[in-house]
Amino acid sequence: MSFSELYLIYYPKLVRFAKEFVMSEEDAENITQDVFTDLWEKRESMNHIENMNAYLFRLVRNKCLDYLKHKVFEQKYVENVKASFEIELNLKLQSLDRFDVYDISERNQMEKLIRDAINSLPKRCRDIFLLSRMEGLKYREISERLGISVNTVECQMGIALKKLRAKLNVTLAA
């Protein structure tokens, strides 16, 4: 069966299946597109797949689970950032004799700059950075959780820190 035939036959079924996990039509379509993109990149080995139906549904299921894990991870990150800034803000307000709106506005701008800088990182790089800095995981724990080598984690953290420094230095200098 050709790739085009696979796509025409399975795309609608896989989108419906993915939507059962992620609840969003758009996200389900994106996940299914990613699966077909991965399949296209490995098209030479397609002939070795014995049960294409099971294989495609398993890929979609795994991508959906990865997507949901990432959503939970993002939500925890946002909650952690909010909590840390709320604590910091409360401490600041307690130490001030008067309410200074300018300080709060400046802090919100800084929070947005940092969040935007982190979100601009490539997905794998961002995930590793957040696991390290927000969840406090050690490189070995990150490598085990993501199924990659410790060396890869170290390299990705180096890239993340370098990109964040560059982006924040440029933004703050402007």
GROMACS .gro file of N, CA and C in nm:
model
  522
    1MET      N    1   0.084  -0.117   0.000
    1MET     CA    2   0.000   0.000   0.000
    1MET      C    3   0.090   0.124   0.000
    2SER      N    4   0.057   0.221  -0.084
    2SER     CA    5   0.138   0.343  -0.093
    2SER      C    6   0.111   0.435   0.026
    3PHE      N    7   0.200   0.529   0.043
    3PHE     CA    8   0.184   0.626   0.152
    3PHE      C    9   0.055   0.705   0.134
    4SER      N   10   0.026   0.746   0.013
    4SER     CA   11  -0.096   0.824  -0.015
    4SER      C   12  -0.221   0.745   0.022
    5GLU      N   13  -0.221   0.617  -0.012
    5GLU     CA   14  -0.336   0.533   0.022
    5GLU      C   15  -0.351   0.519   0.174
    6LEU      N   16  -0.239   0.498   0.241
    6LEU     CA   17  -0.242   0.490   0.388
    6LEU      C   18  -0.301   0.618   0.448
    7TYR      N   19  -0.255   0.729   0.396
    7TYR     CA   20  -0.300   0.858   0.446
    7TYR      C   21  -0.451   0.873   0.427
    8LEU      N   22  -0.498   0.845   0.308
    8LEU     CA   23  -0.641   0.861   0.278
    8LEU      C   24  -0.728   0.767   0.361
    9ILE      N   25  -0.681   0.646   0.383
    9ILE     CA   26  -0.759   0.548   0.458
    9ILE      C   27  -0.756   0.576   0.608
   10TYR      N   28  -0.638   0.604   0.660
   10TYR     CA   29  -0.622   0.610   0.805
   10TYR      C   30  -0.636   0.749   0.868
   11TYR      N   31  -0.609   0.854   0.793
   11TYR     CA   32  -0.611   0.988   0.853
   11TYR      C   33  -0.740   1.017   0.929
   12PRO      N   34  -0.857   1.003   0.869
   12PRO     CA   35  -0.981   1.036   0.942
   12PRO      C   36  -1.001   0.948   1.067
   13LYS      N   37  -0.968   0.820   1.055
   13LYS     CA   38  -0.984   0.728   1.168
   13LYS      C   39  -0.890   0.767   1.283
   14LEU      N   40  -0.766   0.801   1.247
   14LEU     CA   41  -0.667   0.835   1.349
   14LEU      C   42  -0.699   0.968   1.417
   15VAL      N   43  -0.754   1.062   1.341
   15VAL     CA   44  -0.793   1.190   1.401
   15VAL      C   45  -0.904   1.167   1.503
   16ARG      N   46  -1.004   1.087   1.467
   16ARG     CA   47  -1.112   1.056   1.561
   16ARG      C   48  -1.057   0.988   1.686
   17PHE      N   49  -0.965   0.893   1.665
   17PHE     CA   50  -0.904   0.821   1.777
   17PHE      C   51  -0.826   0.918   1.867
   18ALA      N   52  -0.747   1.006   1.807
   18ALA     CA   53  -0.667   1.102   1.884
   18ALA      C   54  -0.757   1.198   1.961
   19LYS      N   55  -0.867   1.235   1.900
   19LYS     CA   56  -0.959   1.330   1.964
   19LYS      C   57  -1.017   1.272   2.093
   20GLU      N   58  -1.029   1.140   2.101
   20GLU     CA   59  -1.077   1.076   2.224
   20GLU      C   60  -0.980   1.102   2.339
   21PHE      N   61  -0.852   1.118   2.308
   21PHE     CA   62  -0.752   1.145   2.411
   21PHE      C   63  -0.741   1.293   2.444
   22VAL      N   64  -0.729   1.375   2.340
   22VAL     CA   65  -0.694   1.516   2.360
   22VAL      C   66  -0.813   1.611   2.358
   23MET      N   67  -0.928   1.563   2.319
   23MET     CA   68  -1.054   1.638   2.322
   23MET      C   69  -1.062   1.755   2.225
   24SER      N   70  -0.957   1.787   2.156
   24SER     CA   71  -0.957   1.900   2.065
   24SER      C   72  -0.934   1.850   1.922
   25GLU      N   73  -1.020   1.892   1.832
   25GLU     CA   74  -1.007   1.852   1.692
   25GLU      C   75  -0.874   1.899   1.634
   26GLU      N   76  -0.839   2.023   1.662
   26GLU     CA   77  -0.715   2.079   1.608
   26GLU      C   78  -0.593   2.004   1.660
   27ASP      N   79  -0.589   1.978   1.789
   27ASP     CA   80  -0.476   1.903   1.846
   27ASP      C   81  -0.471   1.761   1.791
   28ALA      N   82  -0.586   1.698   1.776
   28ALA     CA   83  -0.593   1.563   1.720
   28ALA      C   84  -0.540   1.561   1.577
   29GLU      N   85  -0.575   1.661   1.499
   29GLU     CA   86  -0.524   1.670   1.362
   29GLU      C   87  -0.373   1.691   1.361
   30ASN      N   88  -0.324   1.778   1.448
   30ASN     CA   89  -0.180   1.803   1.454
   30ASN      C   90  -0.103   1.677   1.494
   31ILE      N   91  -0.155   1.606   1.591
   31ILE     CA   92  -0.089   1.482   1.635
   31ILE      C   93  -0.087   1.381   1.521
   32THR      N   94  -0.199   1.366   1.452
   32THR     CA   95  -0.207   1.271   1.340
   32THR      C   96  -0.112   1.313   1.228
   33GLN      N   97  -0.105   1.443   1.202
   33GLN     CA   98  -0.010   1.492   1.101
   33GLN      C   99   0.133   1.456   1.142
   34ASP      N  100   0.165   1.473   1.269
   34ASP     CA  101   0.300   1.439   1.318
   34ASP      C  102   0.330   1.291   1.295
   35VAL      N  103   0.231   1.207   1.321
   35VAL     CA  104   0.249   1.062   1.300
   35VAL      C  105   0.278   1.034   1.153
   36PHE      N  106   0.203   1.097   1.064
   36PHE     CA  107   0.225   1.073   0.921
   36PHE      C  108   0.358   1.134   0.875
   37THR      N  109   0.398   1.243   0.935
   37THR     CA  110   0.529   1.301   0.903
   37THR      C  111   0.640   1.205   0.945
   38ASP      N  112   0.628   1.151   1.066
   38ASP     CA  113   0.727   1.052   1.112
   38ASP      C  114   0.728   0.930   1.021
   39LEU      N  115   0.610   0.886   0.983
   39LEU     CA  116   0.599   0.769   0.894
   39LEU      C  117   0.664   0.799   0.759
   40TRP      N  118   0.642   0.919   0.707
   40TRP     CA  119   0.701   0.958   0.579
   40TRP      C  120   0.854   0.956   0.588
   41GLU      N  121   0.906   1.004   0.699
   41GLU     CA  122   1.051   1.007   0.717
   41GLU      C  123   1.109   0.866   0.725
   42LYS      N  124   1.028   0.770   0.764
   42LYS     CA  125   1.073   0.629   0.777
   42LYS      C  126   1.008   0.541   0.670
   43ARG      N  127   0.970   0.601   0.559
   43ARG     CA  128   0.893   0.529   0.458
   43ARG      C  129   0.965   0.409   0.399
   44GLU      N  130   1.100   0.410   0.402
   44GLU     CA  131   1.175   0.295   0.348
   44GLU      C  132   1.149   0.169   0.430
   45SER      N  133   1.121   0.187   0.559
   45SER     CA  134   1.101   0.071   0.646
   45SER      C  135   0.953   0.034   0.661
   46MET      N  136   0.865   0.102   0.588
   46MET     CA  137   0.722   0.073   0.598
   46MET      C  138   0.688  -0.070   0.559
   47ASN      N  139   0.764  -0.125   0.467
   47ASN     CA  140   0.736  -0.262   0.421
   47ASN      C  141   0.759  -0.367   0.528
   48HIS      N  142   0.835  -0.331   0.632
   48HIS     CA  143   0.866  -0.426   0.738
   48HIS      C  144   0.760  -0.427   0.848
   49ILE      N  145   0.664  -0.338   0.839
   49ILE     CA  146   0.559  -0.332   0.940
   49ILE      C  147   0.452  -0.435   0.905
   50GLU      N  148   0.433  -0.530   0.995
   50GLU     CA  149   0.339  -0.639   0.967
   50GLU      C  150   0.193  -0.596   0.979
   51ASN      N  151   0.161  -0.522   1.083
   51ASN     CA  152   0.022  -0.480   1.105
   51ASN      C  153   0.017  -0.328   1.107
   52MET      N  154  -0.003  -0.269   0.991
   52MET     CA  155   0.000  -0.124   0.977
   52MET      C  156  -0.110  -0.058   1.062
   53ASN      N  157  -0.225  -0.119   1.068
   53ASN     CA  158  -0.336  -0.064   1.146
   53ASN      C  159  -0.294  -0.050   1.293
   54ALA      N  160  -0.247  -0.157   1.352
   54ALA     CA  161  -0.205  -0.154   1.493
   54ALA      C  162  -0.089  -0.057   1.512
   55TYR      N  163   0.003  -0.057   1.418
   55TYR     CA  164   0.121   0.031   1.427
   55TYR      C  165   0.080   0.179   1.430
   56LEU      N  166  -0.008   0.219   1.339
   56LEU     CA  167  -0.051   0.359   1.331
   56LEU      C  168  -0.131   0.401   1.455
   57PHE      N  169  -0.220   0.314   1.499
   57PHE     CA  170  -0.298   0.349   1.617
   57PHE      C  171  -0.209   0.357   1.742
   58ARG      N  172  -0.109   0.270   1.749
   58ARG     CA  173  -0.014   0.275   1.862
   58ARG      C  174   0.066   0.406   1.858
   59LEU      N  175   0.111   0.445   1.736
   59LEU     CA  176   0.185   0.572   1.724
   59LEU      C  177   0.101   0.691   1.769
   60VAL      N  178  -0.024   0.693   1.725
   60VAL     CA  179  -0.113   0.804   1.761
   60VAL      C  180  -0.137   0.803   1.912
   61ARG      N  181  -0.162   0.687   1.968
   61ARG     CA  182  -0.184   0.676   2.113
   61ARG      C  183  -0.063   0.730   2.190
   62ASN      N  184   0.056   0.688   2.149
   62ASN     CA  185   0.178   0.733   2.217
   62ASN      C  186   0.198   0.884   2.204
   63LYS      N  187   0.172   0.937   2.084
   63LYS     CA  188   0.185   1.082   2.064
   63LYS      C  189   0.083   1.157   2.149
   64CYS      N  190  -0.037   1.104   2.160
   64CYS     CA  191  -0.140   1.167   2.244
   64CYS      C  192  -0.096   1.167   2.390
   65LEU      N  193  -0.043   1.056   2.435
   65LEU     CA  194   0.003   1.049   2.574
   65LEU      C  195   0.117   1.146   2.599
   66ASP      N  196   0.209   1.155   2.503
   66ASP     CA  197   0.319   1.253   2.514
   66ASP      C  198   0.264   1.395   2.519
   67TYR      N  199   0.167   1.422   2.434
   67TYR     CA  200   0.104   1.554   2.429
   67TYR      C  201   0.039   1.587   2.564
   68LEU      N  202  -0.034   1.492   2.619
   68LEU     CA  203  -0.102   1.515   2.747
   68LEU      C  204  -0.001   1.533   2.861
   69LYS      N  205   0.106   1.457   2.859
   69LYS     CA  206   0.211   1.473   2.960
   69LYS      C  207   0.270   1.613   2.951
   70HIS      N  208   0.291   1.658   2.829
   70HIS     CA  209   0.348   1.791   2.809
   70HIS      C  210   0.251   1.899   2.858
   71LYS      N  211   0.123   1.879   2.833
   71LYS     CA  212   0.023   1.977   2.880
   71LYS      C  213   0.023   1.985   3.032
   72VAL      N  214   0.031   1.870   3.098
   72VAL     CA  215   0.037   1.868   3.245
   72VAL      C  216   0.164   1.938   3.291
   73PHE      N  217   0.272   1.910   3.222
   73PHE     CA  218   0.402   1.970   3.254
   73PHE      C  219   0.394   2.122   3.240
   74GLU      N  220   0.335   2.170   3.131
   74GLU     CA  221   0.320   2.315   3.110
   74GLU      C  222   0.234   2.377   3.219
   75GLN      N  223   0.127   2.308   3.254
   75GLN     CA  224   0.037   2.360   3.357
   75GLN      C  225   0.110   2.371   3.491
   76LYS      N  226   0.189   2.269   3.526
   76LYS     CA  227   0.267   2.274   3.650
   76LYS      C  228   0.366   2.388   3.646
   77TYR      N  229   0.427   2.409   3.530
   77TYR     CA  230   0.523   2.517   3.515
   77TYR      C  231   0.457   2.652   3.541
   78VAL      N  232   0.342   2.673   3.479
   78VAL     CA  233   0.271   2.801   3.496
   78VAL      C  234   0.231   2.818   3.643
   79GLU      N  235   0.181   2.710   3.704
   79GLU     CA  236   0.143   2.719   3.845
   79GLU      C  237   0.264   2.752   3.933
   80ASN      N  238   0.379   2.688   3.905
   80ASN     CA  239   0.500   2.714   3.983
   80ASN      C  240   0.547   2.858   3.966
   81VAL      N  241   0.543   2.907   3.842
   81VAL     CA  242   0.585   3.045   3.818
   81VAL      C  243   0.491   3.141   3.890
   82LYS      N  244   0.361   3.116   3.879
   82LYS     CA  245   0.264   3.203   3.947
   82LYS      C  246   0.288   3.201   4.098
   83ALA      N  247   0.305   3.081   4.153
   83ALA     CA  248   0.323   3.069   4.298
   83ALA      C  249   0.450   3.141   4.342
   84SER      N  250   0.559   3.123   4.269
   84SER     CA  251   0.684   3.188   4.310
   84SER      C  252   0.673   3.340   4.298
   85PHE      N  253   0.607   3.388   4.195
   85PHE     CA  254   0.591   3.532   4.181
   85PHE      C  255   0.493   3.588   4.285
   86GLU      N  256   0.391   3.510   4.319
   86GLU     CA  257   0.298   3.554   4.423
   86GLU      C  258   0.369   3.565   4.557
   87ILE      N  259   0.452   3.467   4.589
   87ILE     CA  260   0.528   3.471   4.715
   87ILE      C  261   0.620   3.591   4.714
   88GLU      N  262   0.690   3.608   4.603
   88GLU     CA  263   0.783   3.721   4.591
   88GLU      C  264   0.708   3.854   4.602
   89LEU      N  265   0.593   3.860   4.537
   89LEU     CA  266   0.512   3.982   4.540
   89LEU      C  267   0.462   4.010   4.682
   90ASN      N  268   0.416   3.907   4.749
   90ASN     CA  269   0.368   3.925   4.887
   90ASN      C  270   0.480   3.974   4.978
   91LEU      N  271   0.599   3.918   4.962
   91LEU     CA  272   0.712   3.963   5.043
   91LEU      C  273   0.745   4.108   5.012
   92LYS      N  274   0.740   4.142   4.885
   92LYS     CA  275   0.769   4.279   4.844
   92LYS      C  276   0.665   4.375   4.901
   93LEU      N  277   0.539   4.337   4.893
   93LEU     CA  278   0.432   4.424   4.943
   93LEU      C  279   0.441   4.441   5.094
   94GLN      N  280   0.480   4.335   5.163
   94GLN     CA  281   0.493   4.344   5.308
   94GLN      C  282   0.605   4.440   5.348
   95SER      N  283   0.709   4.446   5.266
   95SER     CA  284   0.823   4.530   5.301
   95SER      C  285   0.806   4.676   5.256
   96LEU      N  286   0.702   4.704   5.178
   96LEU     CA  287   0.680   4.841   5.130
   96LEU      C  288   0.583   4.916   5.222
   97ASP      N  289   0.610   5.041   5.239
   97ASP     CA  290   0.517   5.123   5.316
   97ASP      C  291   0.397   5.163   5.231
   98ARG      N  292   0.420   5.171   5.100
   98ARG     CA  293   0.310   5.208   5.012
   98ARG      C  294   0.306   5.112   4.893
   99PHE      N  295   0.194   5.106   4.827
   99PHE     CA  296   0.172   5.017   4.714
   99PHE      C  297   0.230   5.081   4.589
  100ASP      N  298   0.330   5.018   4.530
  100ASP     CA  299   0.397   5.075   4.413
  100ASP      C  300   0.360   4.995   4.288
  101VAL      N  301   0.267   5.047   4.211
  101VAL     CA  302   0.217   4.979   4.091
  101VAL      C  303   0.328   4.961   3.988
  102TYR      N  304   0.422   5.051   3.983
  102TYR     CA  305   0.531   5.042   3.885
  102TYR      C  306   0.612   4.914   3.907
  103ASP      N  307   0.642   4.879   4.031
  103ASP     CA  308   0.717   4.757   4.059
  103ASP      C  309   0.645   4.633   4.010
  104ILE      N  310   0.513   4.629   4.032
  104ILE     CA  311   0.434   4.513   3.989
  104ILE      C  312   0.433   4.503   3.838
  105SER      N  313   0.414   4.616   3.772
  105SER     CA  314   0.413   4.618   3.627
  105SER      C  315   0.548   4.571   3.572
  106GLU      N  316   0.655   4.616   3.633
  106GLU     CA  317   0.789   4.576   3.590
  106GLU      C  318   0.810   4.425   3.610
  107ARG      N  319   0.763   4.375   3.722
  107ARG     CA  320   0.776   4.231   3.751
  107ARG      C  321   0.696   4.150   3.649
  108ASN      N  322   0.574   4.193   3.615
  108ASN     CA  323   0.492   4.123   3.517
  108ASN      C  324   0.560   4.122   3.380
  109GLN      N  325   0.622   4.234   3.346
  109GLN     CA  326   0.694   4.239   3.219
  109GLN      C  327   0.813   4.143   3.220
  110MET      N  328   0.885   4.138   3.332
  110MET     CA  329   0.999   4.048   3.342
  110MET      C  330   0.953   3.902   3.335
  111GLU      N  331   0.844   3.870   3.403
  111GLU     CA  332   0.789   3.735   3.400
  111GLU      C  333   0.754   3.696   3.256
  112LYS      N  334   0.692   3.789   3.184
  112LYS     CA  335   0.654   3.761   3.045
  112LYS      C  336   0.778   3.742   2.958
  113LEU      N  337   0.880   3.825   2.978
  113LEU     CA  338   1.003   3.809   2.901
  113LEU      C  339   1.066   3.673   2.926
  114ILE      N  340   1.071   3.632   3.051
  114ILE     CA  341   1.131   3.502   3.084
  114ILE      C  342   1.047   3.389   3.026
  115ARG      N  343   0.915   3.396   3.043
  115ARG     CA  344   0.827   3.292   2.989
  115ARG      C  345   0.839   3.284   2.837
  116ASP      N  346   0.842   3.399   2.769
  116ASP     CA  347   0.857   3.400   2.623
  116ASP      C  348   0.991   3.342   2.581
  117ALA      N  349   1.096   3.374   2.655
  117ALA     CA  350   1.229   3.321   2.623
  117ALA      C  351   1.230   3.169   2.638
  118ILE      N  352   1.171   3.118   2.745
  118ILE     CA  353   1.165   2.972   2.765
  118ILE      C  354   1.081   2.907   2.657
  119ASN      N  355   0.967   2.967   2.624
  119ASN     CA  356   0.879   2.910   2.522
  119ASN      C  357   0.940   2.915   2.382
  120SER      N  358   1.040   3.001   2.362
  120SER     CA  359   1.104   3.009   2.230
  120SER      C  360   1.207   2.898   2.208
  121LEU      N  361   1.240   2.826   2.315
  121LEU     CA  362   1.336   2.716   2.302
  121LEU      C  363   1.274   2.603   2.221
  122PRO      N  364   1.356   2.525   2.151
  122PRO     CA  365   1.304   2.405   2.083
  122PRO      C  366   1.239   2.313   2.188
  123LYS      N  367   1.140   2.235   2.147
  123LYS     CA  368   1.059   2.155   2.239
  123LYS      C  369   1.144   2.069   2.332
  124ARG      N  370   1.233   1.989   2.279
  124ARG     CA  371   1.314   1.898   2.361
  124ARG      C  372   1.399   1.978   2.460
  125CYS      N  373   1.458   2.084   2.411
  125CYS     CA  374   1.543   2.171   2.492
  125CYS      C  375   1.460   2.233   2.606
  126ARG      N  376   1.341   2.282   2.574
  126ARG     CA  377   1.253   2.343   2.672
  126ARG      C  378   1.210   2.241   2.777
  127ASP      N  379   1.172   2.121   2.732
  127ASP     CA  380   1.130   2.018   2.826
  127ASP      C  381   1.241   1.984   2.925
  128ILE      N  382   1.361   1.968   2.875
  128ILE     CA  383   1.475   1.935   2.961
  128ILE      C  384   1.502   2.049   3.057
  129PHE      N  385   1.500   2.172   3.008
  129PHE     CA  386   1.523   2.288   3.094
  129PHE      C  387   1.420   2.294   3.206
  130LEU      N  388   1.292   2.276   3.172
  130LEU     CA  389   1.186   2.285   3.272
  130LEU      C  390   1.193   2.170   3.372
  131LEU      N  391   1.227   2.050   3.325
  131LEU     CA  392   1.243   1.938   3.418
  131LEU      C  393   1.354   1.967   3.518
  132SER      N  394   1.460   2.028   3.470
  132SER     CA  395   1.573   2.058   3.558
  132SER      C  396   1.541   2.173   3.652
  133ARG      N  397   1.495   2.283   3.597
  133ARG     CA  398   1.480   2.405   3.676
  133ARG      C  399   1.348   2.414   3.752
  134MET      N  400   1.240   2.361   3.696
  134MET     CA  401   1.110   2.375   3.763
  134MET      C  402   1.079   2.254   3.852
  135GLU      N  403   1.115   2.135   3.805
  135GLU     CA  404   1.087   2.016   3.886
  135GLU      C  405   1.207   1.974   3.970
  136GLY      N  406   1.323   2.036   3.944
  136GLY     CA  407   1.441   2.008   4.024
  136GLY      C  408   1.501   1.871   4.001
  137LEU      N  409   1.476   1.812   3.884
  137LEU     CA  410   1.531   1.680   3.856
  137LEU      C  411   1.679   1.688   3.821
  138LYS      N  412   1.752   1.586   3.859
  138LYS     CA  413   1.892   1.575   3.823
  138LYS      C  414   1.902   1.526   3.679
  139TYR      N  415   2.017   1.550   3.615
  139TYR     CA  416   2.033   1.512   3.475
  139TYR      C  417   2.005   1.364   3.453
  140ARG      N  418   2.049   1.279   3.545
  140ARG     CA  419   2.026   1.135   3.531
  140ARG      C  420   1.876   1.104   3.535
  141GLU      N  421   1.803   1.170   3.624
  141GLU     CA  422   1.659   1.148   3.633
  141GLU      C  423   1.589   1.194   3.505
  142ILE      N  424   1.635   1.305   3.450
  142ILE     CA  425   1.577   1.355   3.325
  142ILE      C  426   1.605   1.256   3.212
  143SER      N  427   1.728   1.206   3.206
  143SER     CA  428   1.763   1.112   3.099
  143SER      C  429   1.680   0.984   3.108
  144GLU      N  430   1.655   0.938   3.230
  144GLU     CA  431   1.573   0.817   3.247
  144GLU      C  432   1.428   0.844   3.210
  145ARG      N  433   1.376   0.960   3.251
  145ARG     CA  434   1.237   0.993   3.222
  145ARG      C  435   1.214   1.007   3.072
  146LEU      N  436   1.310   1.070   3.001
  146LEU     CA  437   1.291   1.096   2.859
  146LEU      C  438   1.351   0.988   2.769
  147GLY      N  439   1.422   0.893   2.829
  147GLY     CA  440   1.482   0.785   2.750
  147GLY      C  441   1.596   0.833   2.662
  148ILE      N  442   1.676   0.927   2.713
  148ILE     CA  443   1.791   0.978   2.639
  148ILE      C  444   1.913   0.971   2.729
  149SER      N  445   2.030   0.994   2.671
  149SER     CA  446   2.153   0.984   2.750
  149SER      C  447   2.172   1.108   2.837
  150VAL      N  448   2.249   1.091   2.943
  150VAL     CA  449   2.282   1.203   3.031
  150VAL      C  450   2.358   1.308   2.952
  151ASN      N  451   2.443   1.263   2.861
  151ASN     CA  452   2.521   1.354   2.778
  151ASN      C  453   2.428   1.443   2.693
  152THR      N  454   2.322   1.384   2.641
  152THR     CA  455   2.225   1.462   2.563
  152THR      C  456   2.157   1.566   2.651
  153VAL      N  457   2.123   1.526   2.774
  153VAL     CA  458   2.061   1.621   2.868
  153VAL      C  459   2.157   1.736   2.894
  154GLU      N  460   2.284   1.705   2.919
  154GLU     CA  461   2.384   1.809   2.945
  154GLU      C  462   2.396   1.905   2.827
  155CYS      N  463   2.404   1.847   2.708
  155CYS     CA  464   2.416   1.930   2.586
  155CYS      C  465   2.293   2.019   2.568
  156GLN      N  466   2.174   1.962   2.585
  156GLN     CA  467   2.051   2.038   2.568
  156GLN      C  468   2.038   2.149   2.673
  157MET      N  469   2.082   2.121   2.796
  157MET     CA  470   2.079   2.224   2.901
  157MET      C  471   2.175   2.338   2.864
  158GLY      N  472   2.293   2.301   2.812
  158GLY     CA  473   2.389   2.403   2.769
  158GLY      C  474   2.330   2.491   2.660
  159ILE      N  475   2.265   2.428   2.564
  159ILE     CA  476   2.201   2.502   2.455
  159ILE      C  477   2.091   2.592   2.511
  160ALA      N  478   2.009   2.537   2.601
  160ALA     CA  479   1.898   2.614   2.659
  160ALA      C  480   1.950   2.737   2.732
  161LEU      N  481   2.050   2.717   2.816
  161LEU     CA  482   2.104   2.829   2.894
  161LEU      C  483   2.168   2.935   2.803
  162LYS      N  484   2.239   2.889   2.702
  162LYS     CA  485   2.302   2.983   2.609
  162LYS      C  486   2.196   3.066   2.535
  163LYS      N  487   2.091   2.998   2.486
  163LYS     CA  488   1.985   3.068   2.412
  163LYS      C  489   1.907   3.162   2.503
  164LEU      N  490   1.881   3.119   2.626
  164LEU     CA  491   1.808   3.205   2.719
  164LEU      C  492   1.890   3.328   2.755
  165ARG      N  493   2.020   3.310   2.782
  165ARG     CA  494   2.105   3.424   2.812
  165ARG      C  495   2.105   3.524   2.695
  166ALA      N  496   2.122   3.469   2.575
  166ALA     CA  497   2.128   3.557   2.457
  166ALA      C  498   1.995   3.631   2.439
  167LYS      N  499   1.885   3.559   2.449
  167LYS     CA  500   1.754   3.621   2.426
  167LYS      C  501   1.724   3.725   2.535
  168LEU      N  502   1.751   3.691   2.659
  168LEU     CA  503   1.721   3.784   2.768
  168LEU      C  504   1.816   3.904   2.767
  169ASN      N  505   1.943   3.883   2.730
  169ASN     CA  506   2.036   3.996   2.722
  169ASN      C  507   1.995   4.094   2.614
  170VAL      N  508   1.953   4.041   2.498
  170VAL     CA  509   1.908   4.126   2.387
  170VAL      C  510   1.782   4.200   2.427
  171THR      N  511   1.685   4.128   2.489
  171THR     CA  512   1.559   4.189   2.528
  171THR      C  513   1.578   4.295   2.635
  172LEU      N  514   1.660   4.266   2.735
  172LEU     CA  515   1.680   4.360   2.844
  172LEU      C  516   1.761   4.481   2.801
  173ALA      N  517   1.849   4.462   2.701
  173ALA     CA  518   1.930   4.573   2.653
  173ALA      C  519   1.846   4.670   2.569
  174ALA      N  520   1.738   4.620   2.511
  174ALA     CA  521   1.655   4.704   2.422
  174ALA      C  522   1.576   4.808   2.498
   0.00000   0.00000   0.00000
